[in-house]
Amino acid sequence: MGRTNITTSLAPGTKDCSPFPSDSVCILNRHYLSEDISESDTLIYVDAPDYLNELIASDQFCPLNFVKIGKELIHFTGVSAEKPYRLLNVARGYWGTIPAVHGKGDAVDKLQATTCWGYQGLIPNLELQDEFARYYADVAGRSGLGLYDFDGQEFLFFNGMGGYSVKRFYRTMFDQAKKLNLPADIRFTGAGLSEGSWHYQSVWNVGGGKNIYDADLRVWGSTTSQGKDLRDVTYANYFPSSFGVNFPITAASTVEQYEHIEAIAVGHGTTYFLKIGQEDVESCPQKYAIFNVIRTWEEARRANAFPTYIRKMLQNPALSWRLEKKVDNEWTLFQMENGQKGRSFDLKADENGFCFVP
């Protein structure tokens, strides 16, 4: 899927944006030309100024303030304060579209955009969004893909339809998957929650890497504050949450790091997307021991072997732990002090309990 899929963002350079932008992009409001313009005019006069001074991207420094006239995207930064009203700081033929002649009375559509960085793009209307949903199912059907990370999932709100838009997107995707006889509903994680998410979203993450948790410094959000959302929102209501893409195995990775990572993950009831690459893994002298650590902790987690009082202790980033398997369905948890085993706790599988993490 490339670097990552950005849900429904119509990114610059895609066929939905250039050289001929789709007529199915989301329109915020519509004005009309009050004068003819040539393909080179930058004085663009419109019939009214309403809402044209409002930036449409969430960051004021994003170059995402658009109008669409015919099949041309035009960038601008506002509108004059007095009649005759004209767009300010106009850039014609934006994003590789083709400057053209437009006549008085032609529609000037202000478009809904996303946000900055690698997320920038336009928002589809509801009908085009349906096509996106079916397309994601088609890709899964052709490739065998069973899980998506819908980064920028909040863009499903941007067409103005709120929670309905989100549920419609996933219902459409699941319906298409059933038509393709996929063995199960597609699992997914994403960056946003909405009403009803419990019923269809597999897990939630809001970022990744050191934005969430820095395993080296043992602090939450050493670069941003995203970690607070994972703890305060999802842990409080049992919604399955995730560290996102994090904790890559490298040549410098150690067993102690992953004992800590697993302890924090189990303590807070979160999963994580383990980032690995063949060259990186093969360069790590402790690779087999690290995989054994992950397996031991995850087997115990699935067996619901960690009672609440243990999980609360595991949440403390200042403490270090080691988990060892004794026999099937039994483990010993050691608190480590200066590299030595300290107090221990015997753990057993809880067949009557319920593990919230899939």
Short mmCIF file of N, CA and C in Angstrom, two decimals, residues 59-233:
data_model
loop_
_atom_site.label_atom_id
_atom_site.label_comp_id
_atom_site.label_asym_id
_atom_site.label_seq_id
_atom_site.Cartn_x
_atom_site.Cartn_y
_atom_site.Cartn_z
N ASP A 59 -4.52 23.45 9.50
CA ASP A 59 -3.31 24.18 9.84
C ASP A 59 -3.22 25.41 8.94
N GLN A 60 -3.06 26.58 9.54
CA GLN A 60 -3.10 27.83 8.77
C GLN A 60 -1.94 27.94 7.78
N PHE A 61 -0.89 27.14 7.96
CA PHE A 61 0.25 27.22 7.07
C PHE A 61 0.16 26.21 5.91
N CYS A 62 -0.93 25.46 5.83
CA CYS A 62 -1.09 24.48 4.77
C CYS A 62 -1.54 25.15 3.47
N PRO A 63 -0.93 24.81 2.35
CA PRO A 63 -1.34 25.39 1.06
C PRO A 63 -2.53 24.63 0.47
N LEU A 64 -3.64 24.59 1.21
CA LEU A 64 -4.76 23.76 0.79
C LEU A 64 -6.07 24.55 0.68
N ASN A 65 -5.99 25.83 0.37
CA ASN A 65 -7.21 26.61 0.20
C ASN A 65 -7.56 26.65 -1.29
N PHE A 66 -8.57 25.89 -1.70
CA PHE A 66 -8.88 25.67 -3.10
C PHE A 66 -10.26 26.18 -3.47
N VAL A 67 -10.38 26.57 -4.73
CA VAL A 67 -11.68 26.54 -5.39
C VAL A 67 -11.52 25.71 -6.66
N LYS A 68 -12.61 25.17 -7.12
CA LYS A 68 -12.63 24.41 -8.36
C LYS A 68 -13.59 25.10 -9.33
N ILE A 69 -13.07 25.48 -10.48
CA ILE A 69 -13.91 26.04 -11.54
C ILE A 69 -13.77 25.13 -12.74
N GLY A 70 -14.85 24.49 -13.13
CA GLY A 70 -14.76 23.51 -14.21
C GLY A 70 -13.84 22.38 -13.82
N LYS A 71 -12.76 22.19 -14.58
CA LYS A 71 -11.79 21.13 -14.29
C LYS A 71 -10.44 21.71 -13.85
N GLU A 72 -10.49 22.93 -13.29
CA GLU A 72 -9.26 23.58 -12.84
C GLU A 72 -9.32 23.83 -11.34
N LEU A 73 -8.22 23.48 -10.65
CA LEU A 73 -8.06 23.83 -9.24
C LEU A 73 -7.31 25.16 -9.15
N ILE A 74 -7.79 26.04 -8.30
CA ILE A 74 -7.19 27.36 -8.15
C ILE A 74 -6.96 27.61 -6.66
N HIS A 75 -5.70 27.93 -6.34
CA HIS A 75 -5.37 28.20 -4.95
C HIS A 75 -5.54 29.69 -4.66
N PHE A 76 -6.00 30.02 -3.46
CA PHE A 76 -6.16 31.42 -3.06
C PHE A 76 -6.05 31.49 -1.54
N THR A 77 -5.97 32.67 -0.99
CA THR A 77 -5.81 32.81 0.46
C THR A 77 -6.92 33.62 1.13
N GLY A 78 -7.87 34.12 0.37
CA GLY A 78 -8.96 34.89 0.96
C GLY A 78 -9.70 35.66 -0.11
N VAL A 79 -10.50 36.63 0.31
CA VAL A 79 -11.31 37.41 -0.61
C VAL A 79 -11.26 38.88 -0.18
N SER A 80 -11.35 39.78 -1.14
CA SER A 80 -11.30 41.21 -0.82
C SER A 80 -12.48 41.61 0.06
N ALA A 81 -12.29 42.68 0.82
CA ALA A 81 -13.30 43.07 1.80
C ALA A 81 -14.46 43.84 1.18
N GLU A 82 -14.24 44.46 0.04
CA GLU A 82 -15.28 45.30 -0.56
C GLU A 82 -15.53 44.90 -2.01
N LYS A 83 -16.68 45.31 -2.52
CA LYS A 83 -17.01 45.06 -3.92
C LYS A 83 -16.06 45.82 -4.83
N PRO A 84 -15.77 45.31 -6.03
CA PRO A 84 -16.14 43.98 -6.50
C PRO A 84 -15.28 42.92 -5.81
N TYR A 85 -15.90 41.86 -5.31
CA TYR A 85 -15.20 40.85 -4.55
C TYR A 85 -14.30 40.02 -5.46
N ARG A 86 -13.05 39.85 -5.07
CA ARG A 86 -12.13 39.04 -5.86
C ARG A 86 -11.29 38.16 -4.96
N LEU A 87 -10.87 37.03 -5.47
CA LEU A 87 -10.01 36.12 -4.72
C LEU A 87 -8.61 36.71 -4.61
N LEU A 88 -7.95 36.47 -3.48
CA LEU A 88 -6.63 37.04 -3.21
C LEU A 88 -5.53 36.01 -3.40
N ASN A 89 -4.37 36.49 -3.87
CA ASN A 89 -3.18 35.65 -4.02
C ASN A 89 -3.48 34.37 -4.80
N VAL A 90 -3.98 34.55 -5.98
CA VAL A 90 -4.45 33.44 -6.81
C VAL A 90 -3.29 32.72 -7.48
N ALA A 91 -3.35 31.40 -7.49
CA ALA A 91 -2.41 30.57 -8.26
C ALA A 91 -3.23 29.65 -9.16
N ARG A 92 -3.13 29.87 -10.47
CA ARG A 92 -3.92 29.11 -11.45
C ARG A 92 -3.30 27.73 -11.71
N GLY A 93 -4.15 26.82 -12.16
CA GLY A 93 -3.68 25.49 -12.54
C GLY A 93 -2.96 24.77 -11.42
N TYR A 94 -3.53 24.82 -10.22
CA TYR A 94 -2.87 24.24 -9.06
C TYR A 94 -2.88 22.72 -9.12
N TRP A 95 -1.86 22.12 -8.53
CA TRP A 95 -1.69 20.67 -8.49
C TRP A 95 -1.70 20.04 -9.88
N GLY A 96 -1.13 20.73 -10.84
CA GLY A 96 -1.01 20.16 -12.18
C GLY A 96 -2.27 20.16 -12.99
N THR A 97 -3.30 20.87 -12.53
CA THR A 97 -4.50 20.99 -13.36
C THR A 97 -4.24 22.03 -14.47
N ILE A 98 -5.13 22.10 -15.43
CA ILE A 98 -4.89 22.90 -16.63
C ILE A 98 -5.67 24.21 -16.58
N PRO A 99 -4.97 25.36 -16.58
CA PRO A 99 -5.67 26.65 -16.61
C PRO A 99 -6.56 26.74 -17.85
N ALA A 100 -7.75 27.28 -17.70
CA ALA A 100 -8.71 27.31 -18.81
C ALA A 100 -9.51 28.61 -18.78
N VAL A 101 -10.22 28.86 -19.86
CA VAL A 101 -11.15 29.99 -19.95
C VAL A 101 -12.43 29.62 -19.21
N HIS A 102 -12.94 30.56 -18.41
CA HIS A 102 -14.19 30.33 -17.67
C HIS A 102 -15.09 31.55 -17.85
N GLY A 103 -16.37 31.30 -17.90
CA GLY A 103 -17.31 32.37 -18.19
C GLY A 103 -18.06 32.87 -16.98
N LYS A 104 -18.55 34.10 -17.09
CA LYS A 104 -19.39 34.68 -16.05
C LYS A 104 -20.56 33.74 -15.74
N GLY A 105 -20.79 33.53 -14.45
CA GLY A 105 -21.86 32.63 -14.02
C GLY A 105 -21.41 31.21 -13.78
N ASP A 106 -20.15 30.86 -14.16
CA ASP A 106 -19.64 29.51 -13.87
C ASP A 106 -19.50 29.33 -12.36
N ALA A 107 -19.73 28.09 -11.92
CA ALA A 107 -19.66 27.79 -10.49
C ALA A 107 -18.22 27.88 -9.98
N VAL A 108 -18.05 28.49 -8.81
CA VAL A 108 -16.77 28.56 -8.11
C VAL A 108 -16.96 27.78 -6.81
N ASP A 109 -16.49 26.54 -6.80
CA ASP A 109 -16.74 25.64 -5.68
C ASP A 109 -15.55 25.61 -4.72
N LYS A 110 -15.81 25.98 -3.49
CA LYS A 110 -14.77 25.86 -2.46
C LYS A 110 -14.75 24.43 -1.96
N LEU A 111 -13.56 23.81 -1.95
CA LEU A 111 -13.44 22.38 -1.68
C LEU A 111 -12.94 22.10 -0.28
N GLN A 112 -13.37 20.95 0.24
CA GLN A 112 -12.91 20.51 1.56
C GLN A 112 -11.58 19.79 1.41
N ALA A 113 -10.57 20.24 2.15
CA ALA A 113 -9.25 19.62 2.12
C ALA A 113 -8.98 18.90 3.44
N THR A 114 -7.82 18.27 3.51
CA THR A 114 -7.46 17.47 4.69
C THR A 114 -6.59 18.29 5.63
N THR A 115 -5.30 18.01 5.66
CA THR A 115 -4.37 18.72 6.52
C THR A 115 -2.99 18.61 5.90
N CYS A 116 -1.96 18.97 6.68
CA CYS A 116 -0.61 19.12 6.12
C CYS A 116 0.17 17.80 6.02
N TRP A 117 1.47 17.99 5.76
CA TRP A 117 2.45 16.92 5.74
C TRP A 117 2.07 15.85 4.69
N GLY A 118 2.28 14.59 4.99
CA GLY A 118 1.96 13.56 4.02
C GLY A 118 0.48 13.26 3.89
N TYR A 119 -0.35 13.98 4.65
CA TYR A 119 -1.79 13.74 4.64
C TYR A 119 -2.53 14.61 3.65
N GLN A 120 -1.87 15.60 3.05
CA GLN A 120 -2.61 16.60 2.31
C GLN A 120 -3.33 16.02 1.10
N GLY A 121 -4.51 16.52 0.89
CA GLY A 121 -5.34 16.06 -0.21
C GLY A 121 -6.72 16.67 -0.13
N LEU A 122 -7.57 16.28 -1.06
CA LEU A 122 -8.96 16.70 -1.05
C LEU A 122 -9.83 15.58 -0.51
N ILE A 123 -11.03 15.94 -0.09
CA ILE A 123 -11.97 14.99 0.49
C ILE A 123 -13.01 14.60 -0.56
N PRO A 124 -13.29 13.30 -0.71
CA PRO A 124 -14.35 12.88 -1.64
C PRO A 124 -15.73 13.14 -1.05
N ASN A 125 -16.73 13.29 -1.93
CA ASN A 125 -18.10 13.32 -1.41
C ASN A 125 -18.51 11.91 -1.02
N LEU A 126 -19.72 11.78 -0.53
CA LEU A 126 -20.14 10.50 0.05
C LEU A 126 -20.16 9.38 -1.00
N GLU A 127 -20.59 9.70 -2.21
CA GLU A 127 -20.67 8.67 -3.25
C GLU A 127 -19.29 8.17 -3.66
N LEU A 128 -18.33 9.09 -3.80
CA LEU A 128 -16.97 8.67 -4.13
C LEU A 128 -16.33 7.92 -2.97
N GLN A 129 -16.68 8.32 -1.75
CA GLN A 129 -16.20 7.59 -0.58
C GLN A 129 -16.67 6.14 -0.60
N ASP A 130 -17.89 5.91 -1.05
CA ASP A 130 -18.38 4.53 -1.20
C ASP A 130 -17.48 3.73 -2.14
N GLU A 131 -17.03 4.38 -3.21
CA GLU A 131 -16.15 3.69 -4.15
C GLU A 131 -14.82 3.35 -3.50
N PHE A 132 -14.33 4.26 -2.67
CA PHE A 132 -13.12 3.97 -1.92
C PHE A 132 -13.31 2.72 -1.06
N ALA A 133 -14.42 2.65 -0.34
CA ALA A 133 -14.67 1.52 0.55
C ALA A 133 -14.68 0.20 -0.22
N ARG A 134 -15.35 0.20 -1.36
CA ARG A 134 -15.38 -1.03 -2.17
C ARG A 134 -14.00 -1.37 -2.72
N TYR A 135 -13.24 -0.33 -3.04
CA TYR A 135 -11.89 -0.55 -3.57
C TYR A 135 -11.00 -1.22 -2.53
N TYR A 136 -11.07 -0.75 -1.27
CA TYR A 136 -10.26 -1.36 -0.22
C TYR A 136 -10.61 -2.85 -0.06
N ALA A 137 -11.89 -3.18 -0.17
CA ALA A 137 -12.28 -4.59 -0.10
C ALA A 137 -11.75 -5.36 -1.31
N ASP A 138 -11.81 -4.73 -2.49
CA ASP A 138 -11.28 -5.39 -3.69
C ASP A 138 -9.79 -5.69 -3.56
N VAL A 139 -9.03 -4.74 -3.02
CA VAL A 139 -7.60 -4.95 -2.82
C VAL A 139 -7.36 -6.12 -1.88
N ALA A 140 -8.12 -6.17 -0.80
CA ALA A 140 -8.00 -7.29 0.15
C ALA A 140 -8.33 -8.61 -0.54
N GLY A 141 -9.36 -8.59 -1.38
CA GLY A 141 -9.74 -9.82 -2.08
C GLY A 141 -8.68 -10.31 -3.05
N ARG A 142 -8.00 -9.37 -3.71
CA ARG A 142 -6.98 -9.77 -4.68
C ARG A 142 -5.65 -10.16 -4.03
N SER A 143 -5.36 -9.58 -2.88
CA SER A 143 -4.03 -9.75 -2.29
C SER A 143 -3.98 -10.68 -1.08
N GLY A 144 -5.16 -10.94 -0.48
CA GLY A 144 -5.17 -11.72 0.75
C GLY A 144 -4.94 -10.87 1.99
N LEU A 145 -4.85 -9.56 1.81
CA LEU A 145 -4.66 -8.64 2.93
C LEU A 145 -5.84 -8.74 3.89
N GLY A 146 -5.56 -8.84 5.19
CA GLY A 146 -6.64 -8.99 6.16
C GLY A 146 -6.76 -7.87 7.16
N LEU A 147 -5.83 -6.90 7.13
CA LEU A 147 -5.87 -5.81 8.10
C LEU A 147 -5.36 -4.53 7.46
N TYR A 148 -6.06 -3.43 7.73
CA TYR A 148 -5.65 -2.11 7.27
C TYR A 148 -5.33 -1.21 8.46
N ASP A 149 -4.36 -0.31 8.27
CA ASP A 149 -4.14 0.77 9.23
C ASP A 149 -4.64 2.05 8.57
N PHE A 150 -5.84 2.49 8.93
CA PHE A 150 -6.44 3.66 8.30
C PHE A 150 -5.94 4.93 8.98
N ASP A 151 -4.70 5.29 8.64
CA ASP A 151 -4.16 6.56 9.11
C ASP A 151 -5.00 7.68 8.50
N GLY A 152 -5.25 8.74 9.27
CA GLY A 152 -6.12 9.80 8.78
C GLY A 152 -7.57 9.39 8.73
N GLN A 153 -7.96 8.45 9.58
CA GLN A 153 -9.34 7.98 9.58
C GLN A 153 -10.34 9.11 9.87
N GLU A 154 -9.83 10.17 10.52
CA GLU A 154 -10.72 11.31 10.82
C GLU A 154 -11.24 11.98 9.55
N PHE A 155 -10.60 11.73 8.40
CA PHE A 155 -11.08 12.35 7.16
C PHE A 155 -12.47 11.87 6.79
N LEU A 156 -12.91 10.74 7.36
CA LEU A 156 -14.27 10.27 7.09
C LEU A 156 -15.31 11.23 7.66
N PHE A 157 -14.92 12.05 8.63
CA PHE A 157 -15.83 13.05 9.18
C PHE A 157 -15.92 14.28 8.28
N PHE A 158 -14.91 14.51 7.45
CA PHE A 158 -14.75 15.82 6.82
C PHE A 158 -15.78 16.12 5.75
N ASN A 159 -16.57 15.14 5.33
CA ASN A 159 -17.61 15.43 4.34
C ASN A 159 -18.88 15.98 4.98
N GLY A 160 -18.84 16.17 6.30
CA GLY A 160 -19.96 16.78 7.00
C GLY A 160 -21.02 15.80 7.47
N MET A 161 -20.81 14.49 7.24
CA MET A 161 -21.83 13.50 7.60
C MET A 161 -21.57 12.84 8.95
N GLY A 162 -20.49 13.22 9.63
CA GLY A 162 -20.25 12.75 10.99
C GLY A 162 -20.13 11.24 11.11
N GLY A 163 -20.69 10.72 12.25
CA GLY A 163 -20.60 9.29 12.52
C GLY A 163 -21.25 8.43 11.46
N TYR A 164 -22.28 8.95 10.82
CA TYR A 164 -22.93 8.19 9.74
C TYR A 164 -21.95 7.88 8.62
N SER A 165 -21.12 8.85 8.28
CA SER A 165 -20.15 8.67 7.21
C SER A 165 -19.18 7.54 7.54
N VAL A 166 -18.72 7.49 8.80
CA VAL A 166 -17.77 6.46 9.21
C VAL A 166 -18.41 5.08 9.12
N LYS A 167 -19.60 4.95 9.68
CA LYS A 167 -20.26 3.64 9.67
C LYS A 167 -20.63 3.20 8.25
N ARG A 168 -21.01 4.16 7.43
CA ARG A 168 -21.34 3.82 6.04
C ARG A 168 -20.10 3.33 5.30
N PHE A 169 -18.95 3.96 5.54
CA PHE A 169 -17.70 3.54 4.88
C PHE A 169 -17.39 2.09 5.21
N TYR A 170 -17.44 1.72 6.49
CA TYR A 170 -17.07 0.37 6.87
C TYR A 170 -18.14 -0.65 6.50
N ARG A 171 -19.40 -0.27 6.59
CA ARG A 171 -20.46 -1.19 6.17
C ARG A 171 -20.33 -1.49 4.68
N THR A 172 -20.02 -0.48 3.88
CA THR A 172 -19.83 -0.68 2.44
C THR A 172 -18.64 -1.58 2.16
N MET A 173 -17.55 -1.36 2.90
CA MET A 173 -16.37 -2.20 2.72
C MET A 173 -16.65 -3.65 3.10
N PHE A 174 -17.33 -3.86 4.23
CA PHE A 174 -17.64 -5.22 4.67
C PHE A 174 -18.61 -5.91 3.73
N ASP A 175 -19.59 -5.17 3.23
CA ASP A 175 -20.54 -5.76 2.27
C ASP A 175 -19.83 -6.22 1.00
N GLN A 176 -18.91 -5.40 0.51
CA GLN A 176 -18.15 -5.78 -0.68
C GLN A 176 -17.27 -6.99 -0.39
N ALA A 177 -16.69 -7.05 0.81
CA ALA A 177 -15.86 -8.19 1.18
C ALA A 177 -16.67 -9.48 1.17
N LYS A 178 -17.92 -9.41 1.64
CA LYS A 178 -18.78 -10.60 1.64
C LYS A 178 -19.12 -11.04 0.22
N LYS A 179 -19.31 -10.06 -0.68
CA LYS A 179 -19.56 -10.42 -2.08
C LYS A 179 -18.38 -11.15 -2.69
N LEU A 180 -17.18 -10.84 -2.20
CA LEU A 180 -15.96 -11.48 -2.71
C LEU A 180 -15.65 -12.77 -1.96
N ASN A 181 -16.54 -13.15 -1.02
CA ASN A 181 -16.38 -14.38 -0.24
C ASN A 181 -15.08 -14.39 0.55
N LEU A 182 -14.69 -13.22 1.08
CA LEU A 182 -13.54 -13.20 1.98
C LEU A 182 -13.88 -13.97 3.24
N PRO A 183 -12.91 -14.68 3.81
CA PRO A 183 -13.22 -15.60 4.92
C PRO A 183 -13.72 -14.92 6.18
N ALA A 184 -13.42 -13.63 6.38
CA ALA A 184 -13.88 -12.93 7.58
C ALA A 184 -13.90 -11.43 7.29
N ASP A 185 -14.59 -10.69 8.15
CA ASP A 185 -14.56 -9.24 8.00
C ASP A 185 -13.13 -8.74 8.10
N ILE A 186 -12.80 -7.75 7.29
CA ILE A 186 -11.47 -7.16 7.32
C ILE A 186 -11.25 -6.48 8.67
N ARG A 187 -10.11 -6.75 9.28
CA ARG A 187 -9.77 -6.10 10.54
C ARG A 187 -9.07 -4.78 10.23
N PHE A 188 -9.23 -3.79 11.11
CA PHE A 188 -8.54 -2.52 10.86
C PHE A 188 -8.32 -1.75 12.15
N THR A 189 -7.29 -0.95 12.10
CA THR A 189 -7.05 0.05 13.12
C THR A 189 -7.10 1.41 12.45
N GLY A 190 -7.22 2.45 13.24
CA GLY A 190 -7.31 3.78 12.65
C GLY A 190 -7.06 4.85 13.68
N ALA A 191 -6.98 6.08 13.20
CA ALA A 191 -6.57 7.21 14.03
C ALA A 191 -7.73 7.91 14.71
N GLY A 192 -8.95 7.49 14.51
CA GLY A 192 -10.08 8.20 15.10
C GLY A 192 -11.14 7.24 15.62
N LEU A 193 -11.92 7.71 16.56
CA LEU A 193 -13.06 6.95 17.08
C LEU A 193 -14.33 7.73 16.80
N SER A 194 -15.43 7.00 16.67
CA SER A 194 -16.72 7.65 16.47
C SER A 194 -17.80 6.80 17.13
N GLU A 195 -18.99 7.34 17.14
CA GLU A 195 -20.11 6.60 17.74
C GLU A 195 -20.25 5.24 17.06
N GLY A 196 -20.28 4.20 17.87
CA GLY A 196 -20.44 2.85 17.32
C GLY A 196 -19.15 2.15 16.99
N SER A 197 -17.99 2.79 17.22
CA SER A 197 -16.71 2.17 16.85
C SER A 197 -16.52 0.79 17.47
N TRP A 198 -17.06 0.62 18.66
CA TRP A 198 -16.92 -0.66 19.36
C TRP A 198 -17.37 -1.83 18.49
N HIS A 199 -18.34 -1.58 17.63
CA HIS A 199 -18.96 -2.66 16.88
C HIS A 199 -18.19 -3.07 15.63
N TYR A 200 -17.32 -2.20 15.14
CA TYR A 200 -16.68 -2.54 13.87
C TYR A 200 -15.18 -2.29 13.83
N GLN A 201 -14.63 -1.52 14.75
CA GLN A 201 -13.19 -1.23 14.71
C GLN A 201 -12.44 -2.23 15.57
N SER A 202 -11.38 -2.81 15.02
CA SER A 202 -10.66 -3.87 15.72
C SER A 202 -9.78 -3.34 16.84
N VAL A 203 -9.08 -2.24 16.59
CA VAL A 203 -8.16 -1.67 17.56
C VAL A 203 -7.96 -0.20 17.18
N TRP A 204 -7.50 0.61 18.15
CA TRP A 204 -7.31 2.04 17.90
C TRP A 204 -5.88 2.45 18.18
N ASN A 205 -5.29 3.23 17.27
CA ASN A 205 -4.03 3.88 17.60
C ASN A 205 -4.11 5.32 17.14
N VAL A 206 -3.37 6.18 17.82
CA VAL A 206 -3.39 7.59 17.44
C VAL A 206 -1.94 8.04 17.28
N GLY A 207 -1.32 7.55 16.21
CA GLY A 207 0.07 7.88 15.95
C GLY A 207 0.95 6.66 16.04
N GLY A 208 2.19 6.84 16.44
CA GLY A 208 3.12 5.73 16.53
C GLY A 208 4.50 6.23 16.90
N GLY A 209 5.44 5.28 17.00
CA GLY A 209 6.81 5.63 17.33
C GLY A 209 6.90 6.34 18.66
N LYS A 210 7.85 7.25 18.77
CA LYS A 210 8.07 7.95 20.03
C LYS A 210 7.00 9.00 20.31
N ASN A 211 6.10 9.23 19.33
CA ASN A 211 4.95 10.09 19.61
C ASN A 211 4.06 9.47 20.67
N ILE A 212 4.04 8.14 20.72
CA ILE A 212 3.20 7.44 21.68
C ILE A 212 4.01 7.08 22.92
N TYR A 213 5.04 6.22 22.74
CA TYR A 213 5.83 5.76 23.88
C TYR A 213 7.26 5.57 23.45
N ASP A 214 8.17 6.12 24.24
CA ASP A 214 9.60 6.02 23.98
C ASP A 214 10.16 4.94 24.90
N ALA A 215 10.43 3.76 24.33
CA ALA A 215 10.87 2.63 25.14
C ALA A 215 12.28 2.82 25.68
N ASP A 216 13.08 3.65 25.04
CA ASP A 216 14.44 3.89 25.52
C ASP A 216 14.45 4.82 26.73
N LEU A 217 13.66 5.91 26.64
CA LEU A 217 13.58 6.85 27.76
C LEU A 217 12.52 6.46 28.78
N ARG A 218 11.67 5.50 28.40
CA ARG A 218 10.57 5.04 29.25
C ARG A 218 9.64 6.20 29.63
N VAL A 219 9.29 6.99 28.64
CA VAL A 219 8.36 8.10 28.86
C VAL A 219 7.30 8.06 27.76
N TRP A 220 6.12 8.58 28.08
CA TRP A 220 5.03 8.67 27.11
C TRP A 220 5.21 9.92 26.29
N GLY A 221 5.13 9.77 24.97
CA GLY A 221 5.15 10.90 24.08
C GLY A 221 6.36 11.79 24.24
N SER A 222 7.56 11.27 24.00
CA SER A 222 8.76 12.10 24.15
C SER A 222 8.85 13.15 23.06
N THR A 223 8.11 12.98 21.96
CA THR A 223 8.12 13.98 20.88
C THR A 223 6.80 14.72 20.76
N THR A 224 5.67 14.07 21.03
CA THR A 224 4.37 14.74 21.08
C THR A 224 3.59 14.15 22.24
N SER A 225 2.37 14.61 22.44
CA SER A 225 1.55 14.17 23.57
C SER A 225 0.54 13.10 23.18
N GLN A 226 0.77 12.40 22.07
CA GLN A 226 -0.24 11.45 21.60
C GLN A 226 -0.49 10.32 22.59
N GLY A 227 0.51 9.99 23.40
CA GLY A 227 0.35 8.89 24.35
C GLY A 227 -0.76 9.09 25.35
N LYS A 228 -1.08 10.34 25.66
CA LYS A 228 -2.14 10.59 26.64
C LYS A 228 -3.48 10.08 26.15
N ASP A 229 -3.71 10.15 24.82
CA ASP A 229 -4.99 9.72 24.28
C ASP A 229 -5.17 8.22 24.45
N LEU A 230 -4.11 7.48 24.17
CA LEU A 230 -4.19 6.04 24.27
C LEU A 230 -4.52 5.60 25.68
N ARG A 231 -3.93 6.26 26.67
CA ARG A 231 -4.17 5.85 28.06
C ARG A 231 -5.51 6.35 28.58
N ASP A 232 -5.78 7.65 28.39
CA ASP A 232 -6.95 8.25 29.02
C ASP A 232 -8.27 7.86 28.35
N VAL A 233 -8.23 7.64 27.04
CA VAL A 233 -9.47 7.35 26.32
C VAL A 233 -9.76 5.85 26.29
#
